[in-house]
Amino acid sequence: MLYVTKVFDEDCDICKHMSKHDRATFESFPEITYSEMKLDDVINNVNGVSGAKIYKCLEKYAVNSDYTIDLPVYVYLDKQGDYQGHHVGPATIVELRDMTKQILAEGP
């Protein structure tokens, strides 16, 4: 089982573009649970423990050197909540599928 969380902002054009195919892409994998969190909610810890886990992953793996973050960010966690990978910014359906297949193949 793999959990993929999309972190986004409603004003982000790339996030809007990606929303046309990201959910369908991830939900086509039966072993994936997909969810979405607004960046502001992650920052303000609105989502409790799961939001805190995502926040720590963003802070450790996705923050740029100038302390900004590119959106959207797709964070991959295993069923224990351990970090398995992430993808930042725009991607094609093929790129999202390939990264997901690779992470699933590597396993926890």
mmCIF file of N, CA, C and O in Angstrom:
data_model
loop_
_atom_site.group_PDB
_atom_site.id
_atom_site.type_symbol
_atom_site.label_atom_id
_atom_site.label_comp_id
_atom_site.label_asym_id
_atom_site.label_seq_id
_atom_site.Cartn_x
_atom_site.Cartn_y
_atom_site.Cartn_z
ATOM 1 N N MET A 1 0.847 -1.183 0.000
ATOM 2 C CA MET A 1 0.000 0.000 0.000
ATOM 3 C C MET A 1 0.883 1.235 0.000
ATOM 4 O O MET A 1 1.903 1.275 0.668
ATOM 5 N N LEU A 2 0.473 2.212 -0.787
ATOM 6 C CA LEU A 2 1.213 3.465 -0.905
ATOM 7 C C LEU A 2 0.221 4.608 -0.796
ATOM 8 O O LEU A 2 -0.885 4.534 -1.350
ATOM 9 N N TYR A 3 0.597 5.636 -0.069
ATOM 10 C CA TYR A 3 -0.232 6.829 0.088
ATOM 11 C C TYR A 3 0.436 7.975 -0.650
ATOM 12 O O TYR A 3 1.604 8.276 -0.399
ATOM 13 N N VAL A 4 -0.316 8.592 -1.554
ATOM 14 C CA VAL A 4 0.194 9.743 -2.291
ATOM 15 C C VAL A 4 -0.646 10.947 -1.896
ATOM 16 O O VAL A 4 -1.879 10.912 -1.986
ATOM 17 N N THR A 5 0.029 12.007 -1.442
ATOM 18 C CA THR A 5 -0.652 13.230 -1.058
ATOM 19 C C THR A 5 -0.165 14.362 -1.947
ATOM 20 O O THR A 5 1.042 14.592 -2.053
ATOM 21 N N LYS A 6 -1.104 15.035 -2.572
ATOM 22 C CA LYS A 6 -0.797 16.213 -3.389
ATOM 23 C C LYS A 6 -0.913 17.441 -2.501
ATOM 24 O O LYS A 6 -1.953 17.682 -1.882
ATOM 25 N N VAL A 7 0.155 18.228 -2.431
ATOM 26 C CA VAL A 7 0.138 19.497 -1.719
ATOM 27 C C VAL A 7 0.058 20.582 -2.789
ATOM 28 O O VAL A 7 0.875 20.607 -3.721
ATOM 29 N N PHE A 8 -0.942 21.454 -2.661
ATOM 30 C CA PHE A 8 -1.216 22.427 -3.713
ATOM 31 C C PHE A 8 -1.696 23.749 -3.129
ATOM 32 O O PHE A 8 -1.962 23.869 -1.939
ATOM 33 N N ASP A 9 -1.821 24.741 -4.015
ATOM 34 C CA ASP A 9 -2.415 26.023 -3.680
ATOM 35 C C ASP A 9 -3.489 26.303 -4.722
ATOM 36 O O ASP A 9 -3.277 26.036 -5.908
ATOM 37 N N GLU A 10 -4.612 26.825 -4.290
ATOM 38 C CA GLU A 10 -5.720 27.073 -5.212
ATOM 39 C C GLU A 10 -5.387 28.115 -6.278
ATOM 40 O O GLU A 10 -6.010 28.140 -7.337
ATOM 41 N N ASP A 11 -4.422 28.986 -6.018
ATOM 42 C CA ASP A 11 -4.039 30.018 -6.980
ATOM 43 C C ASP A 11 -2.913 29.582 -7.910
ATOM 44 O O ASP A 11 -2.443 30.374 -8.727
ATOM 45 N N CYS A 12 -2.468 28.361 -7.799
ATOM 46 C CA CYS A 12 -1.347 27.841 -8.584
ATOM 47 C C CYS A 12 -1.850 27.304 -9.929
ATOM 48 O O CYS A 12 -2.623 26.342 -9.971
ATOM 49 N N ASP A 13 -1.402 27.921 -11.011
ATOM 50 C CA ASP A 13 -1.836 27.489 -12.348
ATOM 51 C C ASP A 13 -1.377 26.077 -12.679
ATOM 52 O O ASP A 13 -2.117 25.306 -13.294
ATOM 53 N N ILE A 14 -0.161 25.720 -12.278
ATOM 54 C CA ILE A 14 0.335 24.367 -12.542
ATOM 55 C C ILE A 14 -0.484 23.349 -11.758
ATOM 56 O O ILE A 14 -0.821 22.279 -12.267
ATOM 57 N N CYS A 15 -0.853 23.689 -10.524
ATOM 58 C CA CYS A 15 -1.696 22.794 -9.715
ATOM 59 C C CYS A 15 -3.032 22.556 -10.405
ATOM 60 O O CYS A 15 -3.523 21.427 -10.452
ATOM 61 N N LYS A 16 -3.617 23.626 -10.929
ATOM 62 C CA LYS A 16 -4.895 23.503 -11.643
ATOM 63 C C LYS A 16 -4.732 22.620 -12.874
ATOM 64 O O LYS A 16 -5.568 21.766 -13.155
ATOM 65 N N HIS A 17 -3.655 22.838 -13.616
ATOM 66 C CA HIS A 17 -3.398 22.027 -14.809
ATOM 67 C C HIS A 17 -3.233 20.551 -14.442
ATOM 68 O O HIS A 17 -3.802 19.674 -15.088
ATOM 69 N N MET A 18 -2.462 20.277 -13.404
ATOM 70 C CA MET A 18 -2.210 18.897 -12.992
ATOM 71 C C MET A 18 -3.489 18.219 -12.493
ATOM 72 O O MET A 18 -3.645 17.006 -12.635
ATOM 73 N N SER A 19 -4.408 18.989 -11.940
ATOM 74 C CA SER A 19 -5.632 18.390 -11.401
ATOM 75 C C SER A 19 -6.505 17.772 -12.488
ATOM 76 O O SER A 19 -7.403 16.988 -12.193
ATOM 77 N N LYS A 20 -6.212 18.075 -13.737
ATOM 78 C CA LYS A 20 -6.970 17.494 -14.838
ATOM 79 C C LYS A 20 -6.691 16.005 -15.000
ATOM 80 O O LYS A 20 -7.501 15.283 -15.574
ATOM 81 N N HIS A 21 -5.525 15.545 -14.511
ATOM 82 C CA HIS A 21 -5.200 14.130 -14.701
ATOM 83 C C HIS A 21 -4.533 13.439 -13.513
ATOM 84 O O HIS A 21 -4.408 12.225 -13.512
ATOM 85 N N ASP A 22 -4.144 14.160 -12.483
ATOM 86 C CA ASP A 22 -3.397 13.496 -11.407
ATOM 87 C C ASP A 22 -4.248 12.519 -10.605
ATOM 88 O O ASP A 22 -3.858 11.379 -10.388
ATOM 89 N N ARG A 23 -5.430 12.927 -10.182
ATOM 90 C CA ARG A 23 -6.279 12.031 -9.382
ATOM 91 C C ARG A 23 -6.577 10.742 -10.144
ATOM 92 O O ARG A 23 -6.417 9.641 -9.617
ATOM 93 N N ALA A 24 -6.993 10.866 -11.394
ATOM 94 C CA ALA A 24 -7.310 9.678 -12.199
ATOM 95 C C ALA A 24 -6.085 8.783 -12.375
ATOM 96 O O ALA A 24 -6.195 7.555 -12.350
ATOM 97 N N THR A 25 -4.929 9.399 -12.541
ATOM 98 C CA THR A 25 -3.695 8.630 -12.710
ATOM 99 C C THR A 25 -3.398 7.809 -11.460
ATOM 100 O O THR A 25 -3.178 6.606 -11.528
ATOM 101 N N PHE A 26 -3.414 8.445 -10.294
ATOM 102 C CA PHE A 26 -3.098 7.732 -9.059
ATOM 103 C C PHE A 26 -4.175 6.718 -8.689
ATOM 104 O O PHE A 26 -3.868 5.635 -8.199
ATOM 105 N N GLU A 27 -5.428 7.063 -8.932
ATOM 106 C CA GLU A 27 -6.508 6.151 -8.571
ATOM 107 C C GLU A 27 -6.590 4.947 -9.513
ATOM 108 O O GLU A 27 -7.296 3.992 -9.210
ATOM 109 N N SER A 28 -5.837 4.973 -10.607
ATOM 110 C CA SER A 28 -5.803 3.807 -11.495
ATOM 111 C C SER A 28 -4.937 2.685 -10.916
ATOM 112 O O SER A 28 -4.938 1.575 -11.423
ATOM 113 N N PHE A 29 -4.198 2.975 -9.859
ATOM 114 C CA PHE A 29 -3.388 1.972 -9.156
ATOM 115 C C PHE A 29 -4.180 1.491 -7.941
ATOM 116 O O PHE A 29 -4.419 2.273 -7.010
ATOM 117 N N PRO A 30 -4.569 0.212 -7.893
ATOM 118 C CA PRO A 30 -5.374 -0.264 -6.758
ATOM 119 C C PRO A 30 -4.630 -0.226 -5.423
ATOM 120 O O PRO A 30 -5.264 -0.167 -4.372
ATOM 121 N N GLU A 31 -3.309 -0.202 -5.451
ATOM 122 C CA GLU A 31 -2.537 -0.212 -4.217
ATOM 123 C C GLU A 31 -2.185 1.186 -3.709
ATOM 124 O O GLU A 31 -1.354 1.354 -2.827
ATOM 125 N N ILE A 32 -2.854 2.224 -4.257
ATOM 126 C CA ILE A 32 -2.576 3.606 -3.871
ATOM 127 C C ILE A 32 -3.822 4.253 -3.294
ATOM 128 O O ILE A 32 -4.922 4.102 -3.819
ATOM 129 N N THR A 33 -3.619 4.970 -2.207
ATOM 130 C CA THR A 33 -4.648 5.837 -1.654
ATOM 131 C C THR A 33 -4.183 7.265 -1.913
ATOM 132 O O THR A 33 -3.075 7.641 -1.524
ATOM 133 N N TYR A 34 -5.018 8.032 -2.589
ATOM 134 C CA TYR A 34 -4.663 9.391 -3.000
ATOM 135 C C TYR A 34 -5.452 10.412 -2.196
ATOM 136 O O TYR A 34 -6.640 10.242 -1.940
ATOM 137 N N SER A 35 -4.769 11.477 -1.782
ATOM 138 C CA SER A 35 -5.436 12.574 -1.083
ATOM 139 C C SER A 35 -4.786 13.890 -1.477
ATOM 140 O O SER A 35 -3.716 13.909 -2.111
ATOM 141 N N GLU A 36 -5.426 14.969 -1.113
ATOM 142 C CA GLU A 36 -4.917 16.302 -1.422
ATOM 143 C C GLU A 36 -4.968 17.164 -0.170
ATOM 144 O O GLU A 36 -5.883 17.024 0.643
ATOM 145 N N MET A 37 -3.965 18.045 -0.021
ATOM 146 C CA MET A 37 -3.918 18.990 1.089
ATOM 147 C C MET A 37 -3.491 20.348 0.544
ATOM 148 O O MET A 37 -2.549 20.436 -0.243
ATOM 149 N N LYS A 38 -4.161 21.375 0.995
ATOM 150 C CA LYS A 38 -3.738 22.729 0.645
ATOM 151 C C LYS A 38 -2.461 23.049 1.411
ATOM 152 O O LYS A 38 -2.314 22.671 2.582
ATOM 153 N N LEU A 39 -1.540 23.753 0.753
ATOM 154 C CA LEU A 39 -0.274 24.112 1.396
ATOM 155 C C LEU A 39 -0.521 24.888 2.685
ATOM 156 O O LEU A 39 0.120 24.612 3.703
ATOM 157 N N ASP A 40 -1.455 25.831 2.676
ATOM 158 C CA ASP A 40 -1.746 26.599 3.891
ATOM 159 C C ASP A 40 -2.209 25.702 5.034
ATOM 160 O O ASP A 40 -1.855 25.924 6.189
ATOM 161 N N ASP A 41 -2.993 24.666 4.715
ATOM 162 C CA ASP A 41 -3.451 23.739 5.749
ATOM 163 C C ASP A 41 -2.288 22.926 6.318
ATOM 164 O O ASP A 41 -2.241 22.647 7.515
ATOM 165 N N VAL A 42 -1.347 22.554 5.454
ATOM 166 C CA VAL A 42 -0.170 21.815 5.923
ATOM 167 C C VAL A 42 0.656 22.710 6.844
ATOM 168 O O VAL A 42 1.061 22.300 7.937
ATOM 169 N N ILE A 43 0.879 23.950 6.423
ATOM 170 C CA ILE A 43 1.677 24.897 7.218
ATOM 171 C C ILE A 43 1.024 25.169 8.566
ATOM 172 O O ILE A 43 1.696 25.225 9.593
ATOM 173 N N ASN A 44 -0.303 25.308 8.570
ATOM 174 C CA ASN A 44 -1.033 25.640 9.794
ATOM 175 C C ASN A 44 -1.458 24.411 10.596
ATOM 176 O O ASN A 44 -2.199 24.526 11.560
ATOM 177 N N ASN A 45 -0.993 23.226 10.187
ATOM 178 C CA ASN A 45 -1.254 21.959 10.870
ATOM 179 C C ASN A 45 -2.751 21.684 11.067
ATOM 180 O O ASN A 45 -3.175 21.208 12.103
ATOM 181 N N VAL A 46 -3.523 21.989 10.029
ATOM 182 C CA VAL A 46 -4.960 21.744 10.066
ATOM 183 C C VAL A 46 -5.260 20.250 9.979
ATOM 184 O O VAL A 46 -6.276 19.792 10.493
ATOM 185 N N ASN A 47 -4.384 19.480 9.360
ATOM 186 C CA ASN A 47 -4.629 18.065 9.101
ATOM 187 C C ASN A 47 -4.054 17.131 10.160
ATOM 188 O O ASN A 47 -3.918 15.937 9.923
ATOM 189 N N GLY A 48 -3.700 17.635 11.317
ATOM 190 C CA GLY A 48 -3.235 16.803 12.424
ATOM 191 C C GLY A 48 -1.962 16.030 12.127
ATOM 192 O O GLY A 48 -1.036 16.540 11.510
ATOM 193 N N VAL A 49 -1.932 14.766 12.545
ATOM 194 C CA VAL A 49 -0.737 13.937 12.430
ATOM 195 C C VAL A 49 -0.319 13.754 10.971
ATOM 196 O O VAL A 49 0.857 13.854 10.638
ATOM 197 N N SER A 50 -1.281 13.473 10.094
ATOM 198 C CA SER A 50 -0.917 13.264 8.680
ATOM 199 C C SER A 50 -0.349 14.537 8.076
ATOM 200 O O SER A 50 0.608 14.488 7.310
ATOM 201 N N GLY A 51 -0.898 15.686 8.435
ATOM 202 C CA GLY A 51 -0.364 16.954 7.944
ATOM 203 C C GLY A 51 1.031 17.230 8.475
ATOM 204 O O GLY A 51 1.887 17.747 7.761
ATOM 205 N N ALA A 52 1.265 16.867 9.727
ATOM 206 C CA ALA A 52 2.596 17.060 10.322
ATOM 207 C C ALA A 52 3.630 16.196 9.611
ATOM 208 O O ALA A 52 4.757 16.624 9.365
ATOM 209 N N LYS A 53 3.253 14.964 9.264
ATOM 210 C CA LYS A 53 4.155 14.057 8.550
ATOM 211 C C LYS A 53 4.484 14.647 7.168
ATOM 212 O O LYS A 53 5.634 14.661 6.749
ATOM 213 N N ILE A 54 3.470 15.142 6.463
ATOM 214 C CA ILE A 54 3.676 15.752 5.148
ATOM 215 C C ILE A 54 4.556 16.994 5.282
ATOM 216 O O ILE A 54 5.474 17.199 4.490
ATOM 217 N N TYR A 55 4.301 17.812 6.300
ATOM 218 C CA TYR A 55 5.105 19.009 6.530
ATOM 219 C C TYR A 55 6.580 18.654 6.677
ATOM 220 O O TYR A 55 7.454 19.276 6.067
ATOM 221 N N LYS A 56 6.869 17.631 7.478
ATOM 222 C CA LYS A 56 8.257 17.215 7.695
ATOM 223 C C LYS A 56 8.896 16.730 6.395
ATOM 224 O O LYS A 56 10.070 17.004 6.137
ATOM 225 N N CYS A 57 8.133 16.009 5.574
ATOM 226 C CA CYS A 57 8.663 15.545 4.286
ATOM 227 C C CYS A 57 8.941 16.725 3.356
ATOM 228 O O CYS A 57 9.980 16.757 2.690
ATOM 229 N N LEU A 58 8.035 17.681 3.317
ATOM 230 C CA LEU A 58 8.249 18.862 2.480
ATOM 231 C C LEU A 58 9.488 19.615 2.933
ATOM 232 O O LEU A 58 10.317 20.013 2.112
ATOM 233 N N GLU A 59 9.598 19.803 4.233
ATOM 234 C CA GLU A 59 10.725 20.531 4.800
ATOM 235 C C GLU A 59 12.057 19.843 4.500
ATOM 236 O O GLU A 59 13.043 20.482 4.147
ATOM 237 N N LYS A 60 12.070 18.534 4.587
ATOM 238 C CA LYS A 60 13.313 17.781 4.398
ATOM 239 C C LYS A 60 13.675 17.581 2.928
ATOM 240 O O LYS A 60 14.851 17.650 2.559
ATOM 241 N N TYR A 61 12.675 17.344 2.057
ATOM 242 C CA TYR A 61 12.971 16.931 0.693
ATOM 243 C C TYR A 61 12.588 17.925 -0.405
ATOM 244 O O TYR A 61 13.128 17.838 -1.502
ATOM 245 N N ALA A 62 11.653 18.830 -0.160
ATOM 246 C CA ALA A 62 11.113 19.619 -1.269
ATOM 247 C C ALA A 62 11.357 21.124 -1.192
ATOM 248 O O ALA A 62 11.058 21.835 -2.143
ATOM 249 N N VAL A 63 11.893 21.616 -0.094
ATOM 250 C CA VAL A 63 12.111 23.054 0.044
ATOM 251 C C VAL A 63 13.349 23.460 -0.760
ATOM 252 O O VAL A 63 14.387 22.805 -0.700
ATOM 253 N N ASN A 64 13.192 24.548 -1.513
ATOM 254 C CA ASN A 64 14.313 25.097 -2.291
ATOM 255 C C ASN A 64 15.315 25.780 -1.368
ATOM 256 O O ASN A 64 15.008 26.067 -0.208
ATOM 257 N N SER A 65 16.479 26.094 -1.883
ATOM 258 C CA SER A 65 17.528 26.724 -1.076
ATOM 259 C C SER A 65 17.113 28.099 -0.545
ATOM 260 O O SER A 65 17.641 28.552 0.461
ATOM 261 N N ASP A 66 16.147 28.742 -1.211
ATOM 262 C CA ASP A 66 15.664 30.053 -0.733
ATOM 263 C C ASP A 66 14.407 29.917 0.145
ATOM 264 O O ASP A 66 13.695 30.878 0.390
ATOM 265 N N TYR A 67 14.164 28.708 0.634
ATOM 266 C CA TYR A 67 13.055 28.382 1.529
ATOM 267 C C TYR A 67 11.673 28.564 0.890
ATOM 268 O O TYR A 67 10.684 28.748 1.582
ATOM 269 N N THR A 68 11.602 28.490 -0.427
ATOM 270 C CA THR A 68 10.324 28.453 -1.130
ATOM 271 C C THR A 68 10.052 27.008 -1.516
ATOM 272 O O THR A 68 10.923 26.137 -1.379
ATOM 273 N N ILE A 69 8.854 26.767 -2.002
ATOM 274 C CA ILE A 69 8.512 25.419 -2.443
ATOM 275 C C ILE A 69 7.760 25.535 -3.759
ATOM 276 O O ILE A 69 6.915 26.408 -3.929
ATOM 277 N N ASP A 70 8.133 24.694 -4.707
ATOM 278 C CA ASP A 70 7.434 24.650 -5.978
ATOM 279 C C ASP A 70 6.229 23.725 -5.827
ATOM 280 O O ASP A 70 6.293 22.725 -5.121
ATOM 281 N N LEU A 71 5.161 24.081 -6.501
ATOM 282 C CA LEU A 71 3.927 23.310 -6.399
ATOM 283 C C LEU A 71 3.476 22.815 -7.758
ATOM 284 O O LEU A 71 3.839 23.403 -8.761
ATOM 285 N N PRO A 72 2.680 21.771 -7.774
ATOM 286 C CA PRO A 72 2.301 20.922 -6.655
ATOM 287 C C PRO A 72 3.445 19.990 -6.260
ATOM 288 O O PRO A 72 4.388 19.786 -7.024
ATOM 289 N N VAL A 73 3.330 19.446 -5.067
ATOM 290 C CA VAL A 73 4.259 18.419 -4.601
ATOM 291 C C VAL A 73 3.431 17.164 -4.317
ATOM 292 O O VAL A 73 2.420 17.237 -3.625
ATOM 293 N N TYR A 74 3.864 16.057 -4.885
ATOM 294 C CA TYR A 74 3.241 14.763 -4.622
ATOM 295 C C TYR A 74 4.180 13.997 -3.699
ATOM 296 O O TYR A 74 5.306 13.692 -4.075
ATOM 297 N N VAL A 75 3.721 13.716 -2.484
ATOM 298 C CA VAL A 75 4.532 13.020 -1.483
ATOM 299 C C VAL A 75 4.045 11.574 -1.400
ATOM 300 O O VAL A 75 2.857 11.322 -1.213
ATOM 301 N N TYR A 76 4.980 10.644 -1.542
ATOM 302 C CA TYR A 76 4.697 9.206 -1.488
ATOM 303 C C TYR A 76 5.134 8.662 -0.131
ATOM 304 O O TYR A 76 6.305 8.792 0.237
ATOM 305 N N LEU A 77 4.193 8.058 0.602
ATOM 306 C CA LEU A 77 4.492 7.443 1.893
ATOM 307 C C LEU A 77 4.027 5.995 1.878
ATOM 308 O O LEU A 77 3.010 5.672 1.256
ATOM 309 N N ASP A 78 4.751 5.131 2.587
ATOM 310 C CA ASP A 78 4.292 3.738 2.698
ATOM 311 C C ASP A 78 3.256 3.633 3.803
ATOM 312 O O ASP A 78 2.905 4.632 4.445
ATOM 313 N N LYS A 79 2.757 2.423 4.058
ATOM 314 C CA LYS A 79 1.662 2.263 5.017
ATOM 315 C C LYS A 79 2.081 2.574 6.454
ATOM 316 O O LYS A 79 1.236 2.839 7.295
ATOM 317 N N GLN A 80 3.387 2.578 6.728
ATOM 318 C CA GLN A 80 3.878 2.976 8.048
ATOM 319 C C GLN A 80 4.073 4.491 8.146
ATOM 320 O O GLN A 80 4.440 5.001 9.188
ATOM 321 N N GLY A 81 3.856 5.197 7.031
ATOM 322 C CA GLY A 81 4.039 6.649 7.014
ATOM 323 C C GLY A 81 5.459 7.067 6.721
ATOM 324 O O GLY A 81 5.815 8.230 6.919
ATOM 325 N N ASP A 82 6.283 6.135 6.242
ATOM 326 C CA ASP A 82 7.673 6.460 5.921
ATOM 327 C C ASP A 82 7.782 7.002 4.498
ATOM 328 O O ASP A 82 7.128 6.499 3.580
ATOM 329 N N TYR A 83 8.622 7.995 4.329
ATOM 330 C CA TYR A 83 8.842 8.647 3.044
ATOM 331 C C TYR A 83 9.383 7.657 2.009
ATOM 332 O O TYR A 83 10.323 6.921 2.287
ATOM 333 N N GLN A 84 8.766 7.664 0.821
ATOM 334 C CA GLN A 84 9.213 6.800 -0.269
ATOM 335 C C GLN A 84 9.648 7.579 -1.499
ATOM 336 O O GLN A 84 10.297 7.033 -2.382
ATOM 337 N N GLY A 85 9.275 8.857 -1.585
ATOM 338 C CA GLY A 85 9.655 9.679 -2.722
ATOM 339 C C GLY A 85 8.711 10.858 -2.868
ATOM 340 O O GLY A 85 7.734 10.983 -2.137
ATOM 341 N N HIS A 86 9.046 11.726 -3.818
ATOM 342 C CA HIS A 86 8.169 12.860 -4.104
ATOM 343 C C HIS A 86 8.412 13.349 -5.525
ATOM 344 O O HIS A 86 9.445 13.047 -6.131
ATOM 345 N N HIS A 87 7.451 14.083 -6.022
ATOM 346 C CA HIS A 87 7.579 14.733 -7.323
ATOM 347 C C HIS A 87 7.111 16.172 -7.156
ATOM 348 O O HIS A 87 6.097 16.428 -6.526
ATOM 349 N N VAL A 88 7.871 17.108 -7.750
ATOM 350 C CA VAL A 88 7.553 18.530 -7.639
ATOM 351 C C VAL A 88 7.272 19.101 -9.025
ATOM 352 O O VAL A 88 7.998 18.816 -9.981
ATOM 353 N N GLY A 89 6.221 19.918 -9.098
ATOM 354 C CA GLY A 89 5.934 20.664 -10.319
ATOM 355 C C GLY A 89 5.167 19.883 -11.364
ATOM 356 O O GLY A 89 4.582 18.842 -11.083
ATOM 357 N N PRO A 90 5.191 20.401 -12.583
ATOM 358 C CA PRO A 90 4.405 19.786 -13.653
ATOM 359 C C PRO A 90 4.961 18.424 -14.062
ATOM 360 O O PRO A 90 6.155 18.163 -13.929
ATOM 361 N N ALA A 91 4.054 17.580 -14.548
ATOM 362 C CA ALA A 91 4.445 16.258 -15.046
ATOM 363 C C ALA A 91 3.383 15.786 -16.016
ATOM 364 O O ALA A 91 2.222 16.183 -15.927
ATOM 365 N N THR A 92 3.793 14.939 -16.906
ATOM 366 C CA THR A 92 2.825 14.301 -17.798
ATOM 367 C C THR A 92 2.227 13.108 -17.073
ATOM 368 O O THR A 92 2.756 12.649 -16.043
ATOM 369 N N ILE A 93 1.164 12.577 -17.623
ATOM 370 C CA ILE A 93 0.564 11.361 -17.074
ATOM 371 C C ILE A 93 1.602 10.242 -17.055
ATOM 372 O O ILE A 93 1.723 9.504 -16.073
ATOM 373 N N VAL A 94 2.371 10.136 -18.119
ATOM 374 C CA VAL A 94 3.390 9.084 -18.221
ATOM 375 C C VAL A 94 4.442 9.245 -17.126
ATOM 376 O O VAL A 94 4.845 8.269 -16.487
ATOM 377 N N GLU A 95 4.881 10.475 -16.879
ATOM 378 C CA GLU A 95 5.891 10.700 -15.835
ATOM 379 C C GLU A 95 5.360 10.319 -14.454
ATOM 380 O O GLU A 95 6.071 9.675 -13.664
ATOM 381 N N LEU A 96 4.127 10.703 -14.150
ATOM 382 C CA LEU A 96 3.541 10.324 -12.855
ATOM 383 C C LEU A 96 3.401 8.816 -12.729
ATOM 384 O O LEU A 96 3.715 8.231 -11.692
ATOM 385 N N ARG A 97 2.943 8.171 -13.797
ATOM 386 C CA ARG A 97 2.787 6.706 -13.785
ATOM 387 C C ARG A 97 4.133 6.020 -13.601
ATOM 388 O O ARG A 97 4.260 5.089 -12.807
ATOM 389 N N ASP A 98 5.144 6.475 -14.340
ATOM 390 C CA ASP A 98 6.463 5.852 -14.264
ATOM 391 C C ASP A 98 7.073 5.987 -12.870
ATOM 392 O O ASP A 98 7.636 5.029 -12.336
ATOM 393 N N MET A 99 6.960 7.175 -12.284
ATOM 394 C CA MET A 99 7.519 7.358 -10.946
ATOM 395 C C MET A 99 6.780 6.477 -9.949
ATOM 396 O O MET A 99 7.390 5.841 -9.088
ATOM 397 N N THR A 100 5.467 6.418 -10.080
ATOM 398 C CA THR A 100 4.658 5.594 -9.178
ATOM 399 C C THR A 100 5.011 4.124 -9.329
ATOM 400 O O THR A 100 5.196 3.418 -8.328
ATOM 401 N N LYS A 101 5.140 3.652 -10.556
ATOM 402 C CA LYS A 101 5.511 2.255 -10.785
ATOM 403 C C LYS A 101 6.883 1.938 -10.185
ATOM 404 O O LYS A 101 7.084 0.873 -9.587
ATOM 405 N N GLN A 102 7.811 2.872 -10.330
ATOM 406 C CA GLN A 102 9.158 2.665 -9.788
ATOM 407 C C GLN A 102 9.116 2.556 -8.266
ATOM 408 O O GLN A 102 9.731 1.659 -7.680
ATOM 409 N N ILE A 103 8.391 3.445 -7.617
ATOM 410 C CA ILE A 103 8.310 3.416 -6.159
ATOM 411 C C ILE A 103 7.610 2.142 -5.680
ATOM 412 O O ILE A 103 8.040 1.502 -4.726
ATOM 413 N N LEU A 104 6.537 1.744 -6.374
ATOM 414 C CA LEU A 104 5.852 0.506 -6.017
ATOM 415 C C LEU A 104 6.752 -0.714 -6.192
ATOM 416 O O LEU A 104 6.744 -1.626 -5.373
ATOM 417 N N ALA A 105 7.562 -0.707 -7.247
ATOM 418 C CA ALA A 105 8.452 -1.840 -7.526
ATOM 419 C C ALA A 105 9.561 -1.942 -6.468
ATOM 420 O O ALA A 105 9.948 -3.049 -6.086
ATOM 421 N N GLU A 106 10.057 -0.813 -6.009
ATOM 422 C CA GLU A 106 11.125 -0.822 -5.020
ATOM 423 C C GLU A 106 10.622 -1.282 -3.669
ATOM 424 O O GLU A 106 11.338 -1.916 -2.912
ATOM 425 N N GLY A 107 9.357 -0.945 -3.368
ATOM 426 C CA GLY A 107 8.744 -1.384 -2.109
ATOM 427 C C GLY A 107 9.430 -0.821 -0.887
ATOM 428 O O GLY A 107 10.493 -0.221 -0.976
ATOM 429 N N PRO A 108 8.788 -1.023 0.263
ATOM 430 C CA PRO A 108 9.370 -0.507 1.516
ATOM 431 C C PRO A 108 10.568 -1.313 1.965
ATOM 432 O O PRO A 108 10.758 -2.443 1.570
#
